[in-house]
Amino acid sequence: QLRLVESGGGLVQPGGSLRLSCAASGFALDYYAVGWFRQAPGKEREGVICMSSSGGPTKYVDSVKGRFTIFRDNAKNTVYLQMNSLKPEDTAVYYCAANGVIMCEIDSIYAYPFWGQGTQVTVSS
């Protein structure tokens, strides 16, 4: 059974950092494109950053450029989202998603058949 589980969310002050984890079971995540999406209250789910498989490109939205990075630990079958210089507008439920293709996408949630349950990130003083 393919499963993704996010963890690492919480409450952080503006300017702080968090690292989210997306642990996979039932499949080898390094062969999958992985994306991180977020959904704020009353808003649609949006793509934030993604990592292609097999050395393909990483993509991200302009609002997180220079602040968010994505990386894999294949030994742990986990993908991470490192978030620095967090802002109140980053507050949302964060989801990881996987697709068994090389090239990742952040423009469409429909590109990903596998999703985690989400983890809440709140940026507030």
CSV table of N, CA and C in Angstrom, one decimal:
chain,number,residue,atom,x,y,z
A,1,GLN,N,0.8,-1.2,0.0
A,1,GLN,CA,0.0,0.0,0.0
A,1,GLN,C,0.9,1.2,0.0
A,2,LEU,N,0.7,2.1,-1.0
A,2,LEU,CA,1.5,3.3,-1.1
A,2,LEU,C,0.9,4.4,-0.1
A,3,ARG,N,1.9,4.9,0.7
A,3,ARG,CA,1.4,5.9,1.7
A,3,ARG,C,2.5,7.0,1.9
A,4,LEU,N,2.0,8.2,2.1
A,4,LEU,CA,2.9,9.3,2.4
A,4,LEU,C,2.4,9.9,3.7
A,5,VAL,N,3.4,10.2,4.6
A,5,VAL,CA,3.0,10.8,5.9
A,5,VAL,C,3.9,12.0,6.1
A,6,GLU,N,3.3,13.2,6.3
A,6,GLU,CA,4.0,14.4,6.6
A,6,GLU,C,4.1,14.6,8.1
A,7,SER,N,5.2,15.3,8.5
A,7,SER,CA,5.4,15.6,9.9
A,7,SER,C,6.3,16.9,9.9
A,8,GLY,N,6.3,17.5,11.1
A,8,GLY,CA,7.2,18.6,11.3
A,8,GLY,C,6.6,20.0,11.4
A,9,GLY,N,5.3,20.0,11.2
A,9,GLY,CA,4.6,21.3,11.2
A,9,GLY,C,4.5,21.8,12.7
A,10,GLY,N,4.0,23.0,12.8
A,10,GLY,CA,3.9,23.6,14.1
A,10,GLY,C,3.7,25.1,14.1
A,11,LEU,N,3.9,25.7,15.2
A,11,LEU,CA,3.8,27.2,15.4
A,11,LEU,C,5.2,27.8,15.4
A,12,VAL,N,5.5,28.8,14.6
A,12,VAL,CA,6.8,29.4,14.5
A,12,VAL,C,6.6,30.9,14.4
A,13,GLN,N,7.5,31.7,14.9
A,13,GLN,CA,7.4,33.1,14.8
A,13,GLN,C,7.9,33.6,13.4
A,14,PRO,N,7.4,34.7,13.0
A,14,PRO,CA,8.0,35.2,11.7
A,14,PRO,C,9.5,35.3,11.7
A,15,GLY,N,10.1,34.9,10.6
A,15,GLY,CA,11.5,34.9,10.5
A,15,GLY,C,12.1,33.6,10.9
A,16,GLY,N,11.3,32.7,11.5
A,16,GLY,CA,11.8,31.4,12.0
A,16,GLY,C,11.9,30.4,10.9
A,17,SER,N,12.2,29.2,11.3
A,17,SER,CA,12.4,28.1,10.3
A,17,SER,C,11.7,26.8,10.8
A,18,LEU,N,11.3,26.0,9.8
A,18,LEU,CA,10.7,24.7,10.1
A,18,LEU,C,11.2,23.7,9.0
A,19,ARG,N,11.3,22.5,9.3
A,19,ARG,CA,11.6,21.5,8.3
A,19,ARG,C,10.5,20.4,8.4
A,20,LEU,N,9.8,20.3,7.2
A,20,LEU,CA,8.8,19.3,7.1
A,20,LEU,C,9.3,18.0,6.5
A,21,SER,N,8.8,16.9,6.9
A,21,SER,CA,9.2,15.6,6.4
A,21,SER,C,8.0,15.0,5.6
A,22,CYS,N,8.4,14.2,4.6
A,22,CYS,CA,7.4,13.5,3.9
A,22,CYS,C,8.0,12.0,3.7
A,23,ALA,N,7.5,11.1,4.6
A,23,ALA,CA,8.0,9.8,4.6
A,23,ALA,C,7.1,8.9,3.8
A,24,ALA,N,7.7,8.1,2.9
A,24,ALA,CA,6.9,7.2,2.0
A,24,ALA,C,7.1,5.7,2.5
A,25,SER,N,6.0,5.0,2.3
A,25,SER,CA,6.1,3.6,2.6
A,25,SER,C,5.3,2.9,1.4
A,26,GLY,N,5.8,1.6,1.1
A,26,GLY,CA,5.1,0.9,0.0
A,26,GLY,C,5.7,1.2,-1.3
A,27,PHE,N,6.6,2.1,-1.5
A,27,PHE,CA,7.2,2.4,-2.7
A,27,PHE,C,8.5,3.2,-2.5
A,28,ALA,N,9.4,3.2,-3.5
A,28,ALA,CA,10.7,3.9,-3.4
A,28,ALA,C,10.5,5.3,-3.9
A,29,LEU,N,10.5,6.2,-3.0
A,29,LEU,CA,10.2,7.6,-3.3
A,29,LEU,C,11.2,8.2,-4.3
A,30,ASP,N,12.4,7.7,-4.3
A,30,ASP,CA,13.5,8.3,-5.2
A,30,ASP,C,13.1,8.2,-6.7
A,31,TYR,N,12.2,7.3,-7.0
A,31,TYR,CA,11.8,7.1,-8.4
A,31,TYR,C,10.6,8.0,-8.8
A,32,TYR,N,10.2,8.8,-7.8
A,32,TYR,CA,9.0,9.6,-8.0
A,32,TYR,C,9.3,11.1,-8.0
A,33,ALA,N,8.6,11.8,-8.8
A,33,ALA,CA,8.6,13.3,-8.6
A,33,ALA,C,7.7,13.6,-7.4
A,34,VAL,N,8.2,14.5,-6.6
A,34,VAL,CA,7.6,14.9,-5.3
A,34,VAL,C,7.3,16.4,-5.3
A,35,GLY,N,6.1,16.7,-4.9
A,35,GLY,CA,5.8,18.2,-4.8
A,35,GLY,C,5.2,18.5,-3.4
A,36,TRP,N,5.5,19.7,-3.0
A,36,TRP,CA,4.9,20.2,-1.7
A,36,TRP,C,3.8,21.2,-2.1
A,37,PHE,N,2.6,21.1,-1.6
A,37,PHE,CA,1.5,22.0,-1.8
A,37,PHE,C,1.1,22.6,-0.5
A,38,ARG,N,0.3,23.7,-0.5
A,38,ARG,CA,-0.2,24.2,0.7
A,38,ARG,C,-1.6,24.7,0.5
A,39,GLN,N,-2.4,24.7,1.5
A,39,GLN,CA,-3.8,25.3,1.4
A,39,GLN,C,-4.1,26.1,2.7
A,40,ALA,N,-4.3,27.4,2.5
A,40,ALA,CA,-4.6,28.3,3.5
A,40,ALA,C,-6.2,28.3,3.7
A,41,PRO,N,-6.7,28.7,4.8
A,41,PRO,CA,-8.1,28.7,5.0
A,41,PRO,C,-8.8,29.6,3.9
A,42,GLY,N,-9.8,29.1,3.3
A,42,GLY,CA,-10.6,29.8,2.3
A,42,GLY,C,-9.9,29.9,1.0
A,43,LYS,N,-8.8,29.3,0.8
A,43,LYS,CA,-8.1,29.4,-0.5
A,43,LYS,C,-7.9,28.0,-1.1
A,44,GLU,N,-7.6,28.0,-2.4
A,44,GLU,CA,-7.3,26.8,-3.1
A,44,GLU,C,-5.9,26.2,-2.7
A,45,ARG,N,-5.8,24.9,-2.9
A,45,ARG,CA,-4.5,24.3,-2.7
A,45,ARG,C,-3.5,24.8,-3.8
A,46,GLU,N,-2.3,25.2,-3.4
A,46,GLU,CA,-1.4,25.7,-4.4
A,46,GLU,C,-0.1,25.0,-4.3
A,47,GLY,N,0.6,24.9,-5.4
A,47,GLY,CA,1.9,24.3,-5.5
A,47,GLY,C,3.0,25.2,-4.9
A,48,VAL,N,3.9,24.7,-4.2
A,48,VAL,CA,5.0,25.6,-3.6
A,48,VAL,C,6.3,25.2,-4.2
A,49,ILE,N,6.7,24.0,-4.2
A,49,ILE,CA,8.0,23.6,-4.6
A,49,ILE,C,7.9,22.1,-5.0
A,50,CYS,N,8.7,21.7,-6.0
A,50,CYS,CA,8.7,20.3,-6.3
A,50,CYS,C,10.1,19.8,-6.8
A,51,MET,N,10.4,18.5,-6.7
A,51,MET,CA,11.6,18.0,-7.1
A,51,MET,C,11.4,16.8,-8.0
A,52,SER,N,12.0,16.9,-9.2
A,52,SER,CA,11.8,15.8,-10.1
A,52,SER,C,12.7,14.6,-9.7
A,53,SER,N,12.4,13.5,-10.3
A,53,SER,CA,13.2,12.3,-10.1
A,53,SER,C,14.3,12.2,-11.1
A,54,SER,N,15.3,11.3,-10.9
A,54,SER,CA,16.4,11.0,-11.8
A,54,SER,C,17.1,12.3,-12.2
A,55,GLY,N,17.4,13.2,-11.2
A,55,GLY,CA,18.2,14.3,-11.5
A,55,GLY,C,17.5,15.4,-12.2
A,56,GLY,N,16.2,15.4,-12.4
A,56,GLY,CA,15.5,16.4,-13.1
A,56,GLY,C,15.4,17.7,-12.3
A,57,PRO,N,14.8,18.7,-12.9
A,57,PRO,CA,14.8,20.0,-12.2
A,57,PRO,C,13.9,20.1,-11.0
A,58,THR,N,14.3,21.1,-10.2
A,58,THR,CA,13.4,21.6,-9.1
A,58,THR,C,12.7,22.8,-9.5
A,59,LYS,N,11.4,22.9,-9.1
A,59,LYS,CA,10.6,24.1,-9.5
A,59,LYS,C,10.0,24.7,-8.2
A,60,TYR,N,9.8,26.0,-8.2
A,60,TYR,CA,9.2,26.6,-7.0
A,60,TYR,C,8.5,27.9,-7.5
A,61,VAL,N,7.6,28.3,-6.6
A,61,VAL,CA,6.9,29.6,-6.9
A,61,VAL,C,7.7,30.7,-6.4
A,62,ASP,N,7.5,31.9,-7.0
A,62,ASP,CA,8.4,33.1,-6.7
A,62,ASP,C,8.3,33.4,-5.2
A,63,SER,N,7.2,33.2,-4.6
A,63,SER,CA,7.0,33.7,-3.2
A,63,SER,C,7.9,32.9,-2.2
A,64,VAL,N,8.4,31.8,-2.6
A,64,VAL,CA,9.3,31.0,-1.7
A,64,VAL,C,10.7,31.0,-2.1
A,65,LYS,N,11.0,31.6,-3.2
A,65,LYS,CA,12.4,31.6,-3.8
A,65,LYS,C,13.4,32.2,-2.8
A,66,GLY,N,14.4,31.4,-2.6
A,66,GLY,CA,15.5,31.8,-1.6
A,66,GLY,C,15.2,31.5,-0.2
A,67,ARG,N,13.9,31.0,0.1
A,67,ARG,CA,13.6,30.7,1.4
A,67,ARG,C,13.3,29.2,1.7
A,68,PHE,N,12.7,28.6,0.7
A,68,PHE,CA,12.3,27.2,0.8
A,68,PHE,C,13.3,26.3,-0.1
A,69,THR,N,13.6,25.2,0.4
A,69,THR,CA,14.4,24.2,-0.4
A,69,THR,C,13.8,22.8,-0.2
A,70,ILE,N,14.0,22.0,-1.2
A,70,ILE,CA,13.4,20.6,-1.1
A,70,ILE,C,14.6,19.7,-1.3
A,71,PHE,N,14.7,18.6,-0.6
A,71,PHE,CA,15.8,17.6,-0.8
A,71,PHE,C,15.3,16.2,-0.3
A,72,ARG,N,16.0,15.2,-0.8
A,72,ARG,CA,15.7,13.9,-0.5
A,72,ARG,C,16.7,13.2,0.4
A,73,ASP,N,16.3,12.2,1.2
A,73,ASP,CA,17.2,11.3,1.8
A,73,ASP,C,16.7,9.9,1.4
A,74,ASN,N,17.3,9.4,0.4
A,74,ASN,CA,16.8,8.1,-0.2
A,74,ASN,C,16.9,7.0,0.8
A,75,ALA,N,17.9,7.0,1.6
A,75,ALA,CA,18.1,5.9,2.6
A,75,ALA,C,16.9,5.9,3.6
A,76,LYS,N,16.3,7.0,3.8
A,76,LYS,CA,15.2,7.1,4.7
A,76,LYS,C,13.8,7.1,4.0
A,77,ASN,N,13.9,7.1,2.6
A,77,ASN,CA,12.7,7.1,1.8
A,77,ASN,C,11.9,8.3,2.1
A,78,THR,N,12.5,9.5,2.3
A,78,THR,CA,11.9,10.7,2.8
A,78,THR,C,12.3,11.9,2.0
A,79,VAL,N,11.4,12.8,1.7
A,79,VAL,CA,11.6,14.1,1.1
A,79,VAL,C,11.4,15.2,2.2
A,80,TYR,N,12.2,16.2,2.2
A,80,TYR,CA,12.1,17.2,3.2
A,80,TYR,C,11.8,18.6,2.5
A,81,LEU,N,11.1,19.4,3.2
A,81,LEU,CA,10.9,20.8,2.9
A,81,LEU,C,11.5,21.7,4.0
A,82,GLN,N,12.6,22.3,3.6
A,82,GLN,CA,13.2,23.3,4.6
A,82,GLN,C,12.7,24.6,4.3
A,83,MET,N,12.1,25.2,5.3
A,83,MET,CA,11.4,26.6,5.2
A,83,MET,C,12.1,27.5,6.1
A,84,ASN,N,12.7,28.6,5.6
A,84,ASN,CA,13.4,29.6,6.3
A,84,ASN,C,12.8,30.9,6.1
A,85,SER,N,13.1,31.9,7.0
A,85,SER,CA,12.5,33.2,6.9
A,85,SER,C,11.0,33.2,6.7
A,86,LEU,N,10.4,32.4,7.5
A,86,LEU,CA,8.9,32.2,7.4
A,86,LEU,C,8.1,33.5,7.6
A,87,LYS,N,7.1,33.6,6.9
A,87,LYS,CA,6.2,34.8,7.0
A,87,LYS,C,4.8,34.4,7.4
A,88,PRO,N,4.0,35.3,7.9
A,88,PRO,CA,2.6,34.9,8.3
A,88,PRO,C,1.8,34.4,7.1
A,89,GLU,N,2.1,34.9,5.9
A,89,GLU,CA,1.4,34.4,4.7
A,89,GLU,C,1.8,33.0,4.3
A,90,ASP,N,2.8,32.4,4.9
A,90,ASP,CA,3.1,31.0,4.7
A,90,ASP,C,2.2,30.1,5.5
A,91,THR,N,1.4,30.6,6.4
A,91,THR,CA,0.5,29.8,7.2
A,91,THR,C,-0.5,29.0,6.3
A,92,ALA,N,-0.5,27.7,6.5
A,92,ALA,CA,-1.3,26.8,5.7
A,92,ALA,C,-1.1,25.4,6.2
A,93,VAL,N,-2.0,24.5,5.7
A,93,VAL,CA,-1.7,23.1,5.8
A,93,VAL,C,-0.9,22.7,4.6
A,94,TYR,N,0.2,22.0,4.9
A,94,TYR,CA,1.2,21.6,3.9
A,94,TYR,C,1.0,20.2,3.6
A,95,TYR,N,1.0,19.8,2.3
A,95,TYR,CA,0.8,18.5,1.8
A,95,TYR,C,2.0,18.1,0.9
A,96,CYS,N,2.4,16.9,1.0
A,96,CYS,CA,3.4,16.3,0.0
A,96,CYS,C,2.6,15.4,-0.9
A,97,ALA,N,3.1,15.3,-2.1
A,97,ALA,CA,2.4,14.5,-3.1
A,97,ALA,C,3.5,13.9,-4.0
A,98,ALA,N,3.1,12.7,-4.6
A,98,ALA,CA,4.1,12.0,-5.4
A,98,ALA,C,3.5,11.5,-6.7
A,99,ASN,N,4.3,11.4,-7.7
A,99,ASN,CA,3.9,10.9,-9.0
A,99,ASN,C,5.0,10.1,-9.6
A,100,GLY,N,4.7,9.0,-10.2
A,100,GLY,CA,5.7,8.1,-10.7
A,100,GLY,C,6.3,8.5,-12.1
A,101,VAL,N,6.6,9.8,-12.2
A,101,VAL,CA,7.2,10.3,-13.4
A,101,VAL,C,8.5,11.0,-13.1
A,102,ILE,N,9.2,11.4,-14.1
A,102,ILE,CA,10.5,12.1,-13.9
A,102,ILE,C,10.3,13.6,-13.5
A,103,MET,N,9.5,14.3,-14.4
A,103,MET,CA,9.4,15.7,-14.3
A,103,MET,C,8.3,16.1,-13.3
A,104,CYS,N,8.6,16.9,-12.3
A,104,CYS,CA,7.6,17.3,-11.3
A,104,CYS,C,6.8,18.6,-11.9
A,105,GLU,N,5.7,18.8,-11.2
A,105,GLU,CA,4.9,20.0,-11.6
A,105,GLU,C,4.4,20.6,-10.3
A,106,ILE,N,4.2,21.9,-10.3
A,106,ILE,CA,3.6,22.7,-9.2
A,106,ILE,C,2.4,23.4,-9.6
A,107,ASP,N,2.0,23.3,-10.9
A,107,ASP,CA,0.9,24.1,-11.4
A,107,ASP,C,-0.5,23.4,-11.3
A,108,SER,N,-0.4,22.1,-11.0
A,108,SER,CA,-1.7,21.4,-10.9
A,108,SER,C,-1.7,20.3,-9.9
A,109,ILE,N,-2.7,20.3,-9.0
A,109,ILE,CA,-2.8,19.2,-8.0
A,109,ILE,C,-3.1,17.9,-8.7
A,110,TYR,N,-3.7,17.9,-9.9
A,110,TYR,CA,-4.2,16.7,-10.6
A,110,TYR,C,-3.0,15.9,-11.2
A,111,ALA,N,-1.8,16.5,-11.2
A,111,ALA,CA,-0.6,15.8,-11.7
A,111,ALA,C,-0.2,14.7,-10.7
A,112,TYR,N,-0.7,14.7,-9.5
A,112,TYR,CA,-0.2,13.8,-8.4
A,112,TYR,C,-1.3,12.9,-7.9
A,113,PRO,N,-1.1,11.6,-8.1
A,113,PRO,CA,-2.1,10.6,-7.6
A,113,PRO,C,-2.0,10.2,-6.2
A,114,PHE,N,-0.8,10.5,-5.6
A,114,PHE,CA,-0.6,10.1,-4.2
A,114,PHE,C,-0.4,11.3,-3.3
A,115,TRP,N,-1.1,11.3,-2.2
A,115,TRP,CA,-1.0,12.5,-1.3
A,115,TRP,C,-0.9,12.0,0.2
A,116,GLY,N,-0.2,12.9,1.0
A,116,GLY,CA,-0.3,12.7,2.4
A,116,GLY,C,-1.5,13.4,3.0
A,117,GLN,N,-1.5,13.3,4.3
A,117,GLN,CA,-2.7,13.8,5.1
A,117,GLN,C,-2.6,15.3,5.4
A,118,GLY,N,-1.4,15.9,5.3
A,118,GLY,CA,-1.1,17.3,5.6
A,118,GLY,C,-0.6,17.5,7.0
A,119,THR,N,0.1,18.6,7.1
A,119,THR,CA,0.6,19.1,8.4
A,119,THR,C,0.5,20.6,8.5
A,120,GLN,N,0.0,21.1,9.7
A,120,GLN,CA,-0.3,22.5,9.8
A,120,GLN,C,1.0,23.3,10.1
A,121,VAL,N,1.1,24.4,9.4
A,121,VAL,CA,2.2,25.3,9.7
A,121,VAL,C,1.6,26.7,10.0
A,122,THR,N,1.9,27.2,11.2
A,122,THR,CA,1.3,28.5,11.5
A,122,THR,C,2.5,29.4,11.9
A,123,VAL,N,2.5,30.6,11.2
A,123,VAL,CA,3.5,31.5,11.4
A,123,VAL,C,2.9,32.8,12.0
A,124,SER,N,3.2,33.0,13.3
A,124,SER,CA,2.6,34.0,14.0
A,124,SER,C,3.4,34.4,15.2
A,125,SER,N,3.3,35.7,15.6
A,125,SER,CA,4.0,36.2,16.8
A,125,SER,C,3.1,36.1,18.0
